[in-house]
PDB file of C-alpha atoms and ligand atoms in Angstrom:
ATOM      1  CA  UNK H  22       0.000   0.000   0.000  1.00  0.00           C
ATOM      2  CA  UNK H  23       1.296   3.315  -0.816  1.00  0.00           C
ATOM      3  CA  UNK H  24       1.654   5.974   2.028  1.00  0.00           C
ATOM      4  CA  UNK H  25      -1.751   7.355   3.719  1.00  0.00           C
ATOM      5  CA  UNK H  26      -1.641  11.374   3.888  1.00  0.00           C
ATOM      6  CA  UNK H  27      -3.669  13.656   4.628  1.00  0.00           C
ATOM      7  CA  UNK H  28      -3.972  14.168   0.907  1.00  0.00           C
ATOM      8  CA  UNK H  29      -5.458  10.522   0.914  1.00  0.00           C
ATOM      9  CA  UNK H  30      -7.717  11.340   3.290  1.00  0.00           C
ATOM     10  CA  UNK H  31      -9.385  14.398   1.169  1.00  0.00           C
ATOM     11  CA  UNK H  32      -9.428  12.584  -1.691  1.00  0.00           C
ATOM     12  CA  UNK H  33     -11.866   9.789   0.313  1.00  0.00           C
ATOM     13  CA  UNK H  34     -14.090  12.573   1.668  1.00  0.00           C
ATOM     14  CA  UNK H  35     -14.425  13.871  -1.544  1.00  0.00           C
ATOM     15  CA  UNK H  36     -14.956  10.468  -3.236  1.00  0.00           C
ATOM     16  CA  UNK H  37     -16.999   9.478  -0.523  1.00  0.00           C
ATOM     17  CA  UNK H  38     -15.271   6.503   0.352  1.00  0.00           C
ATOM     18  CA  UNK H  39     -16.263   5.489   3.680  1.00  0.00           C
ATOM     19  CA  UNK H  40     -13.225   4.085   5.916  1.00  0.00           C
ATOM     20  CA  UNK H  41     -11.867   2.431   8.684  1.00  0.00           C
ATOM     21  CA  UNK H  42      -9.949   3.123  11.642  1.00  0.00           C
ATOM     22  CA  UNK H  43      -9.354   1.553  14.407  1.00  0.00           C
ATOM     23  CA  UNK H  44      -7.147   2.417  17.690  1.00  0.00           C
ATOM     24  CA  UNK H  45      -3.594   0.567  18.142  1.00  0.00           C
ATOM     25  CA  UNK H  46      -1.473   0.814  20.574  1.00  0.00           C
ATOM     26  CA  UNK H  47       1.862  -1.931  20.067  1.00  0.00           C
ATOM     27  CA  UNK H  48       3.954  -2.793  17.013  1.00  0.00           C
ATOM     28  CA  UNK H  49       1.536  -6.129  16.307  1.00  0.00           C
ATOM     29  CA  UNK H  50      -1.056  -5.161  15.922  1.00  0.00           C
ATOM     30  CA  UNK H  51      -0.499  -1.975  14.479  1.00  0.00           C
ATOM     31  CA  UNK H  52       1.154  -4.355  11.792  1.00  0.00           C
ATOM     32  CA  UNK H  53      -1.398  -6.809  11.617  1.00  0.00           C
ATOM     33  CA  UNK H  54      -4.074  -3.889  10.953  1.00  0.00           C
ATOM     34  CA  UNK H  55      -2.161  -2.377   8.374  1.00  0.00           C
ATOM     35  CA  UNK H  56      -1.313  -5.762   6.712  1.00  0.00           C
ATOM     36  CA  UNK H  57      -5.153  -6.323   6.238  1.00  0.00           C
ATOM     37  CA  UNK H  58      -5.894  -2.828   4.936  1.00  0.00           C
ATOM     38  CA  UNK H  59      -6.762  -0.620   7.629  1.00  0.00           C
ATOM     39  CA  UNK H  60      -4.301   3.097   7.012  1.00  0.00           C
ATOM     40  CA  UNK H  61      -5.439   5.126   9.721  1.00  0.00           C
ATOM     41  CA  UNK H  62      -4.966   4.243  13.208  1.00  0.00           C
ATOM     42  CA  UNK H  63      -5.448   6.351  16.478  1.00  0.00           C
ATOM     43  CA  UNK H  64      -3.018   5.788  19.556  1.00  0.00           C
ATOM     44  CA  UNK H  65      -6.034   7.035  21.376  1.00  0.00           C
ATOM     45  CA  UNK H  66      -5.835   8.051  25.650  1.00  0.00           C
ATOM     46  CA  UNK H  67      -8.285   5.041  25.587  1.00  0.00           C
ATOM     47  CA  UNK H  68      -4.897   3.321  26.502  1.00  0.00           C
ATOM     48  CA  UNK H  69      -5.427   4.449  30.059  1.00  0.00           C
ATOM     49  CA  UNK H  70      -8.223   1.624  29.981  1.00  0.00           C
ATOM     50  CA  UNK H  71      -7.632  -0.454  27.204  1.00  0.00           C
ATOM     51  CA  UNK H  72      -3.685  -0.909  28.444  1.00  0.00           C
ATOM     52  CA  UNK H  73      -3.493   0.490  31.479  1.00  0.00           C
ATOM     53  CA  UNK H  74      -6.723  -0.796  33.398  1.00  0.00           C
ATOM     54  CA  UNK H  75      -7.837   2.439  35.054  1.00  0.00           C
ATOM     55  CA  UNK H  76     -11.660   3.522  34.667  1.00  0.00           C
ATOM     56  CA  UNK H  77     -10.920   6.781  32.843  1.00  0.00           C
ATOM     57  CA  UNK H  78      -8.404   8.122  30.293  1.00  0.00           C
ATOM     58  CA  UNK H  79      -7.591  11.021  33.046  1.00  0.00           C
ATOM     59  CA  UNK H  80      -4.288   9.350  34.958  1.00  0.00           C
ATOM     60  CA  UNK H  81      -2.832   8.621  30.728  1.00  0.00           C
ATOM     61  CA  UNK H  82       0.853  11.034  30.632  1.00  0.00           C
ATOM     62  CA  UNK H  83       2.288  12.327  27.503  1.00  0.00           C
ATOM     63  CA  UNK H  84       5.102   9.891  27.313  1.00  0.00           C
ATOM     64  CA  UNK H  85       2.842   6.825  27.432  1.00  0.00           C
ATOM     65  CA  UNK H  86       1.245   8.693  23.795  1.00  0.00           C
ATOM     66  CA  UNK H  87       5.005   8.787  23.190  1.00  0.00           C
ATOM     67  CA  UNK H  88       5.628   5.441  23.674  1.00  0.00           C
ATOM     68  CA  UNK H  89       2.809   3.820  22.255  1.00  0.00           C
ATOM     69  CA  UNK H  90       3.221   6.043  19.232  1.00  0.00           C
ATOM     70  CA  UNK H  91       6.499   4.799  18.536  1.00  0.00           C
ATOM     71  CA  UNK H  92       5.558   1.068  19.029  1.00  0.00           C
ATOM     72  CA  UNK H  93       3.107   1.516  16.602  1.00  0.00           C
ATOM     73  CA  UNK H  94       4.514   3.416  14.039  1.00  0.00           C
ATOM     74  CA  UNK H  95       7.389   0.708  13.963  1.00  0.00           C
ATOM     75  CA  UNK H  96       4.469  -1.984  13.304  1.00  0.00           C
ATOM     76  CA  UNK H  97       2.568   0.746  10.557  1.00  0.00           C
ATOM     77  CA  UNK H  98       5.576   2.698   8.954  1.00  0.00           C
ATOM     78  CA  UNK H  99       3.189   3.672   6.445  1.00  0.00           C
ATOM     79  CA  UNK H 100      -0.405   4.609   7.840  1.00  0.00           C
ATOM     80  CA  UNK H 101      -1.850   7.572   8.832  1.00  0.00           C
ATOM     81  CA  UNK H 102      -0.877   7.579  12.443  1.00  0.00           C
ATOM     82  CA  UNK H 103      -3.058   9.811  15.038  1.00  0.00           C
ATOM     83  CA  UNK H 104      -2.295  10.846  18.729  1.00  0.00           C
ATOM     84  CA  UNK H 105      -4.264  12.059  21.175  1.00  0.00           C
ATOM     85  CA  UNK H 106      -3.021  15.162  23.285  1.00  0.00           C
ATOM     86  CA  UNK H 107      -3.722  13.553  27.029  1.00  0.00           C
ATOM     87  CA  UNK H 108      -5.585  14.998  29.899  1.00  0.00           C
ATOM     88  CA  UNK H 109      -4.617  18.857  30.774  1.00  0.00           C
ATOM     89  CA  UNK H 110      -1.606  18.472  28.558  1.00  0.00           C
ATOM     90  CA  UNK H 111      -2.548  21.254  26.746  1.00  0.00           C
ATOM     91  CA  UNK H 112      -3.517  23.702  28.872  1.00  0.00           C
ATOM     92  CA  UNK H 113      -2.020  26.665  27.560  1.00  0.00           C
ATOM     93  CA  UNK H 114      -0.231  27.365  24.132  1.00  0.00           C
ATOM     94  CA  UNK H 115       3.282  26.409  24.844  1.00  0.00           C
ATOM     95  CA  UNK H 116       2.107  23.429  27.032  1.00  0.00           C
ATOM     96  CA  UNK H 117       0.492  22.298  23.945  1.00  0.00           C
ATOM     97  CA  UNK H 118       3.476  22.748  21.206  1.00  0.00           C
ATOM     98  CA  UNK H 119       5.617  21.084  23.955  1.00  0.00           C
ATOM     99  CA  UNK H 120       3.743  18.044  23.906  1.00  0.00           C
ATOM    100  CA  UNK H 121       3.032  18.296  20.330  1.00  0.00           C
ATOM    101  CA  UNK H 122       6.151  18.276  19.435  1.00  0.00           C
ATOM    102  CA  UNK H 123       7.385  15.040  21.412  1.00  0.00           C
ATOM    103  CA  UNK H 124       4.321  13.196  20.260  1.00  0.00           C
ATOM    104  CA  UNK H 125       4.851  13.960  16.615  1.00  0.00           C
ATOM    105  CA  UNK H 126       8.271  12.962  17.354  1.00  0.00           C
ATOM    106  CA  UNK H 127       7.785   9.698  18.164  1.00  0.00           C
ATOM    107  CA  UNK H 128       6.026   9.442  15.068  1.00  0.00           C
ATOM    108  CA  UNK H 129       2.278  10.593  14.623  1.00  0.00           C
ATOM    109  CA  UNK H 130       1.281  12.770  11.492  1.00  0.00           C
ATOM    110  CA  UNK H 131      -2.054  14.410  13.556  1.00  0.00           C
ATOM    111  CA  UNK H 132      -2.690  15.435  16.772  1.00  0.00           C
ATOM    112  CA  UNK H 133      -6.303  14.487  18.613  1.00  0.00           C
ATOM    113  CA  UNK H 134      -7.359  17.362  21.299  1.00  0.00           C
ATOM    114  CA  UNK H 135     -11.026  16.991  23.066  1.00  0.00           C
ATOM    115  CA  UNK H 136     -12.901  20.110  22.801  1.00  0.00           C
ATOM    116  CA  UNK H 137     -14.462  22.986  21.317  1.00  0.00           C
ATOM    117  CA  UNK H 138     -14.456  26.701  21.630  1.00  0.00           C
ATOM    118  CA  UNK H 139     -12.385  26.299  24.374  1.00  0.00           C
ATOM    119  CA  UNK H 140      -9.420  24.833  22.277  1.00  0.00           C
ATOM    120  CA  UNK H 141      -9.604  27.060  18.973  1.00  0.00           C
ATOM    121  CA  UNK H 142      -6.463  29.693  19.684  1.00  0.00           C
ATOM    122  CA  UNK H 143      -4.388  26.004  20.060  1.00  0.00           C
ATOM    123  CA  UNK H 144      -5.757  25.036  17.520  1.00  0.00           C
ATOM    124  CA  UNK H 145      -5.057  28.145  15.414  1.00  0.00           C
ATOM    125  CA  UNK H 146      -1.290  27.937  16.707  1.00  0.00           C
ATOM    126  CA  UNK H 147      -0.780  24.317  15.990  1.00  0.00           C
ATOM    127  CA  UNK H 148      -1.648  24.723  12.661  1.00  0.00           C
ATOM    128  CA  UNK H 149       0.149  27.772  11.949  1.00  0.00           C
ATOM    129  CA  UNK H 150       3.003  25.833  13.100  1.00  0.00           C
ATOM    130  CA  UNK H 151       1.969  23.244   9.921  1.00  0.00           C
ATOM    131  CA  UNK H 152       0.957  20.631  12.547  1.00  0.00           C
ATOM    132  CA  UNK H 153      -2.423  18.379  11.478  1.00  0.00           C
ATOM    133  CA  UNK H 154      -5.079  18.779  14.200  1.00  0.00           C
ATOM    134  CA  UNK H 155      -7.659  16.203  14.425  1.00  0.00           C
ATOM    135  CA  UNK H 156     -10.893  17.695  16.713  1.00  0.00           C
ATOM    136  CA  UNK H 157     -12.607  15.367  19.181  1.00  0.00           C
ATOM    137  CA  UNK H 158     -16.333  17.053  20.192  1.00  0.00           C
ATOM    138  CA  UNK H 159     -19.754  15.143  21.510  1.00  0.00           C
ATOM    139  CA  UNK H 160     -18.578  12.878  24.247  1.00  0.00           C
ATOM    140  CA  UNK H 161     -15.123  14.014  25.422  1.00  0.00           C
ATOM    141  CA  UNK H 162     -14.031  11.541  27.379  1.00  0.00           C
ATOM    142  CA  UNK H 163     -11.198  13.457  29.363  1.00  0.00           C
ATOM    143  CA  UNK H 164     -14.541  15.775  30.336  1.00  0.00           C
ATOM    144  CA  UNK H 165     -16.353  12.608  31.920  1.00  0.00           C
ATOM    145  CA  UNK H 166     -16.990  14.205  35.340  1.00  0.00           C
ATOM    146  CA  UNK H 167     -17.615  17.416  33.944  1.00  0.00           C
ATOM    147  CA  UNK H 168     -19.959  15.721  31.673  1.00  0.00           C
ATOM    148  CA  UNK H 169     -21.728  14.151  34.106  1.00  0.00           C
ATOM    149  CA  UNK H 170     -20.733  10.414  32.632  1.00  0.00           C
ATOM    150  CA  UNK H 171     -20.403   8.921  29.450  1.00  0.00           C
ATOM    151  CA  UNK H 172     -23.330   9.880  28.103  1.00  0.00           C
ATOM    152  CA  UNK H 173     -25.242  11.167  24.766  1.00  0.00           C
ATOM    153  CA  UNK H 174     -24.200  14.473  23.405  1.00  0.00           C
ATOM    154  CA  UNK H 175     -26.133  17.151  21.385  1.00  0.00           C
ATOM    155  CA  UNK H 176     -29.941  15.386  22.116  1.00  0.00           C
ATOM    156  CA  UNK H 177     -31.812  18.534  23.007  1.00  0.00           C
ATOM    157  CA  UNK H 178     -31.882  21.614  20.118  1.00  0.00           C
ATOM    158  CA  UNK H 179     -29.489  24.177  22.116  1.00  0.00           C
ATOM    159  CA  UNK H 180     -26.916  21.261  22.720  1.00  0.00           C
ATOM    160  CA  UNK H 181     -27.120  20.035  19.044  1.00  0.00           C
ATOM    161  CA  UNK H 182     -26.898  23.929  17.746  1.00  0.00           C
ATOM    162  CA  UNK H 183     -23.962  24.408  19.864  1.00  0.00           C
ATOM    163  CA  UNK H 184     -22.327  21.326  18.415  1.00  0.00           C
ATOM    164  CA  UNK H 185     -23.002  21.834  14.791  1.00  0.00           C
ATOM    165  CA  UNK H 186     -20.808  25.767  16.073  1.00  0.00           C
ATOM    166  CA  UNK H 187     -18.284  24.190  17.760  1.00  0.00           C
ATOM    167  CA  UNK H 188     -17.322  22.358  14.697  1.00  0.00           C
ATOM    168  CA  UNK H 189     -17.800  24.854  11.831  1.00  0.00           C
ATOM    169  CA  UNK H 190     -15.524  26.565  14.460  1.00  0.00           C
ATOM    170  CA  UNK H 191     -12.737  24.253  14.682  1.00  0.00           C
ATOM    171  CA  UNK H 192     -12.160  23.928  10.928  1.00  0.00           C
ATOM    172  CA  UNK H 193     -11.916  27.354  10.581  1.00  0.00           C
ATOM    173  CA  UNK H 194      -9.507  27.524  12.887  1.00  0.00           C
ATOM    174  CA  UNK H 195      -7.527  24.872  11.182  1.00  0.00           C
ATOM    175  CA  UNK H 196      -8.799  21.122  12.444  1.00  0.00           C
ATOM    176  CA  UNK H 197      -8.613  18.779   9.438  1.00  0.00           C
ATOM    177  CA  UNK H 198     -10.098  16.160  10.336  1.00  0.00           C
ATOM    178  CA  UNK H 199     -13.161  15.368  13.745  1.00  0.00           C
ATOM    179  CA  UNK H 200     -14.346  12.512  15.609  1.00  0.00           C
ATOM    180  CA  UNK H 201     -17.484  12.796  16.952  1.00  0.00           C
ATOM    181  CA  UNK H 202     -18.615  10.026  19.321  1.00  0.00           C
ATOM    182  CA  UNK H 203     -21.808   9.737  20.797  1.00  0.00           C
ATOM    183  CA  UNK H 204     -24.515  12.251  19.419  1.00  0.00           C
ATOM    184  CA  UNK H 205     -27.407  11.660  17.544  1.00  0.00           C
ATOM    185  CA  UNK H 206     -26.986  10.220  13.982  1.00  0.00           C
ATOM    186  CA  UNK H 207     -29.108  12.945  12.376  1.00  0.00           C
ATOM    187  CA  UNK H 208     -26.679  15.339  14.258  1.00  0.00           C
ATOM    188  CA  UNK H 209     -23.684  13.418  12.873  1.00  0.00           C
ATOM    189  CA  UNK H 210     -24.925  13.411   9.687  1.00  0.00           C
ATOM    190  CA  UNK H 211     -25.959  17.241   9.443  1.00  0.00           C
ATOM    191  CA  UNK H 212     -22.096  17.989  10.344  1.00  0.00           C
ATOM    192  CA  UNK H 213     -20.437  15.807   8.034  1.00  0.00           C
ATOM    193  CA  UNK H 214     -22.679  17.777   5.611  1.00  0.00           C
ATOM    194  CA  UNK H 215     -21.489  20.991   6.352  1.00  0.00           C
ATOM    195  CA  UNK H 216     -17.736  20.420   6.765  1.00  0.00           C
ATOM    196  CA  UNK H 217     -15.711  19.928   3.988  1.00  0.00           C
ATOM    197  CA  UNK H 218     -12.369  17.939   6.701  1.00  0.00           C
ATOM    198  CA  UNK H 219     -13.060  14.456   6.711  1.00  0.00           C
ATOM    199  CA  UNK H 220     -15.461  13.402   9.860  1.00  0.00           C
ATOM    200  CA  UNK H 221     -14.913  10.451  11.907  1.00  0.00           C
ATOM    201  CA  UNK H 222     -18.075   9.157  13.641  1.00  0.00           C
ATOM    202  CA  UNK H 223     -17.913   6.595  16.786  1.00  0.00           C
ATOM    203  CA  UNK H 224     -21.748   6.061  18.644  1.00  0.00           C
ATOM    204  CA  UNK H 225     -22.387   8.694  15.646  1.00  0.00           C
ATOM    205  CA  UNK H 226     -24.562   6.460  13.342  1.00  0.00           C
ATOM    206  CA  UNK H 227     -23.492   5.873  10.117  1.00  0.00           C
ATOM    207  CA  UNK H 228     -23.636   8.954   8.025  1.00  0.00           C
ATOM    208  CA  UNK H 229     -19.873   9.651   8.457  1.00  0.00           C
ATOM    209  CA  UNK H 230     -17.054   9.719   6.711  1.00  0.00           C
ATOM    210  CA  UNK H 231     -15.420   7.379   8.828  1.00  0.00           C
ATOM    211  CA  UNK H 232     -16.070   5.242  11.823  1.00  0.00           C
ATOM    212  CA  UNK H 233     -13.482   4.486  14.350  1.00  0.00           C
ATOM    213  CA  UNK H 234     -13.399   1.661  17.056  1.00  0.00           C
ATOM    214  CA  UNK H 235     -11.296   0.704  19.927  1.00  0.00           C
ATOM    215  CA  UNK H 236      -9.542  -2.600  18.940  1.00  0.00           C
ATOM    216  CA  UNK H 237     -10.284  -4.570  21.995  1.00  0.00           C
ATOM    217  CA  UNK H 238     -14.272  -4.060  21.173  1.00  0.00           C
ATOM    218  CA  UNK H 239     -14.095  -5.163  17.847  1.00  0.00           C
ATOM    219  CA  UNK H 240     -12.058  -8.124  18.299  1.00  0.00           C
ATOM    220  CA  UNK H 241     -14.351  -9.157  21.278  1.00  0.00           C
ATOM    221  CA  UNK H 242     -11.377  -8.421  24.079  1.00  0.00           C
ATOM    222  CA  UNK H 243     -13.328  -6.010  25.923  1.00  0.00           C
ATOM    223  CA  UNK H 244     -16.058  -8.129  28.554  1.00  0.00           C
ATOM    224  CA  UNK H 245     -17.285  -5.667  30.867  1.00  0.00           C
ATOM    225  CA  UNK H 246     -18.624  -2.207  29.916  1.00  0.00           C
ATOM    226  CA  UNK H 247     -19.280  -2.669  26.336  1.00  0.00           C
ATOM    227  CA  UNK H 248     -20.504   0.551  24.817  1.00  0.00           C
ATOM    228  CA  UNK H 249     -24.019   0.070  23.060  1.00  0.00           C
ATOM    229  CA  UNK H 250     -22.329   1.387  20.147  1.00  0.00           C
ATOM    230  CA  UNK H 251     -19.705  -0.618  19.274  1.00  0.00           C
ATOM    231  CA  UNK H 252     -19.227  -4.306  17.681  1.00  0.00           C
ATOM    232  CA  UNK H 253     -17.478  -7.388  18.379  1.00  0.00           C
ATOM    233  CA  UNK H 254     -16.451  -8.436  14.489  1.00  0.00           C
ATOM    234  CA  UNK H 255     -14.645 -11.573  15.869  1.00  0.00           C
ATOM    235  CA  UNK H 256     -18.101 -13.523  16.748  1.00  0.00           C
ATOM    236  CA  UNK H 257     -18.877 -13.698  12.722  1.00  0.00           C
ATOM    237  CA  UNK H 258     -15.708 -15.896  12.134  1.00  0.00           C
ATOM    238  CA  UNK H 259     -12.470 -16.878  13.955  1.00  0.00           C
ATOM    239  CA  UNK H 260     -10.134 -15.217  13.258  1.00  0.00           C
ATOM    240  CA  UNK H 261      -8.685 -11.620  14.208  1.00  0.00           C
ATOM    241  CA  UNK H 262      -7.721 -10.925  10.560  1.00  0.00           C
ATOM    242  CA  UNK H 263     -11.163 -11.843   9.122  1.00  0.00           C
ATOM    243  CA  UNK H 264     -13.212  -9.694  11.912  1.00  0.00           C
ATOM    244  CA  UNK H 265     -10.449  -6.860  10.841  1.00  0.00           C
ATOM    245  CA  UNK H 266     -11.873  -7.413   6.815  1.00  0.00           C
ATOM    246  CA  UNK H 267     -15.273  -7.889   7.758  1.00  0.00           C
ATOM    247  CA  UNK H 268     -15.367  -4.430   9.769  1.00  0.00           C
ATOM    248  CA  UNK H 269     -13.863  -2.707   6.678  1.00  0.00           C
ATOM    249  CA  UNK H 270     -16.275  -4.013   4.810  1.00  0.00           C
ATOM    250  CA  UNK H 271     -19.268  -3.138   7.013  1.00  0.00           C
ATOM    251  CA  UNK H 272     -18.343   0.423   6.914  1.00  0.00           C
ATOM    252  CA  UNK H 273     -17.544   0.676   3.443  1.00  0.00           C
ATOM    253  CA  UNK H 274     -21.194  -0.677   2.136  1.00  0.00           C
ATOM    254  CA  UNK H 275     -23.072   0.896   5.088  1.00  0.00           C
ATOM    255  CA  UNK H 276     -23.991  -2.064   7.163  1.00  0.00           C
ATOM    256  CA  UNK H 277     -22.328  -0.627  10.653  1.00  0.00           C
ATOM    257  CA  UNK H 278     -23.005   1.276  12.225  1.00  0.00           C
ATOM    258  CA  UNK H 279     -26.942  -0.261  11.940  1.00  0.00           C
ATOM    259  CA  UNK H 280     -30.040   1.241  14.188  1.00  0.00           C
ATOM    260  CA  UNK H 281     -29.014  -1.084  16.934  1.00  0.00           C
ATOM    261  CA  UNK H 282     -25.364   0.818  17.249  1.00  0.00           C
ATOM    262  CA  UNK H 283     -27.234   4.479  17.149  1.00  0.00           C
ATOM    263  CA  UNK H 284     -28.759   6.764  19.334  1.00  0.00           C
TER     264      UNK H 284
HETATM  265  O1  KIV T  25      -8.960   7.462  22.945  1.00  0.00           O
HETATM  266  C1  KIV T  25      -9.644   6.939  22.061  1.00  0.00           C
HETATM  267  O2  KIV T  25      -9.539   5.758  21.760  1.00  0.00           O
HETATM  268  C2  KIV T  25     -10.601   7.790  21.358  1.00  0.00           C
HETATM  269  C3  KIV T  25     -11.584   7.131  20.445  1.00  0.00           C
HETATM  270  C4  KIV T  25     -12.544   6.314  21.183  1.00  0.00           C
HETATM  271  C5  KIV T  25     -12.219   8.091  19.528  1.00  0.00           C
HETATM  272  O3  KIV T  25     -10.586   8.961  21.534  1.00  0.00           O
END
């Protein structure tokens, strides 16, 4: 497979190829993903559960980022590779180029910060520094207590209005690319209407550009807490590689996310 850019990316939004991506956090798997076709992977603060076995993504540090990125950019030399900024590791401008710059070090080609108006002058800054900023709005999970839980984003009109803002917003200050995880589908859909960055639903529905799942749901790893939303491809047959195909597949004809995975 030739190199994934963020050029590759456009090109999918505008041809309206749906894709795939999937978080990774080691050289393995990273490899074994890439080896079956998925390009864009996100070394997401979901680590802090997935990896690390706390409740929340809150106690995750900048150099575990650093060194998952690096693990898995070793197993994926040639996919898209996105980090996420951790917990207050950005709280000001030069705390966020700091940590930019040793996560894009260790090998990411986008950055993944939680928020909205709150986060646009970064944003503006990052990207005037030529870094890729991905946007992260609807349920931000490093907001959990703030948000009251992991819950449903956008449901009434004023939360939904504020939303569809937020993210008309953040690509004018420079984000190209969002994930939006948990809001309504019509929601999801209405704002990968009106932006022209490629947008990444997760508990979105399936209207997105892209959908994005943490690897131990889809290959059935995860047994406690298993968001509504989300799919365990390894069930259909057994094998890791073939749940990896079949979940490309499912997003690229439009048969997951279904009603069942929406809100
Ligand atoms: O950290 C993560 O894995 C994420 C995804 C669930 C979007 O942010």
């Amino acid at each position: 497979m030739e190199e994934t850019t963020i050029s590759t990316l456009k090109q999918w939004k505008k041809n309206k190829n749906k894709f795939a991506v999937i978080t990774a956090y080691d050289f393995s798997f990273a490899k074994l993903f890439y080896n079956q076709g998925i390009s864009i992977m996100l070394i997401g603060d979901s680590l802090g559960m997935t990896i690390q076995g706390n409740n929340s993504t809150i106690p995750v540090q900048v150099k575990d980022i650093v060194y998952h990125t690096k693990a898995v950019r070793k197993g994926a030399p040639k996919a898209f590779l996105l980090s996420d900024l951790p917990f207050l590791s950005y709280y000001n401008i030069s705390k966020a180029i700091e940590n930019t710059k040793k996560i894009i070090q260790a090998g990411a080609n986008m950055i993944k910060i939680e928020g909205g108006k709150k986060i646009l002058n970064i944003v503006q800054e990052l990207s005037n520094q030529s870094i890729l900023v991905c946007g992260h709005i609807g349920l931000t999970p490093q907001s959990v207590d703030f948000l009251g839980g992991y819950k449903i984003q956008g449901k009434n009109k004023d939360d939904a209005m504020q939303l569809i803002e937020e993210a008309l917003l953040l690509e004018k200050a420079g984000i190209k690319m969002i994930v939006l995880e948990c809001i309504p589908s019509k929601l999801a859909k209405k704002i990968t209407e009106k932006l022209s960055i490629p947008v990444i639903g997760i508990g979105s529905g399936k209207n997105t550009d892209g959908q994005i799942l943490v690897m131990q749901d889809v290959l059935g790893i995860t047994e406690e807490n298993i968001p509504r939303f989300s799919k365990n491809f390894f069930n259909k047959d057994n094998s890791i590689q073939k749940a990896i195909q079949q979940y490309i597949i499912e997003v690229k004809y439009g048969l997951y996310p279904t009603q069942k995975h929406s809100f």
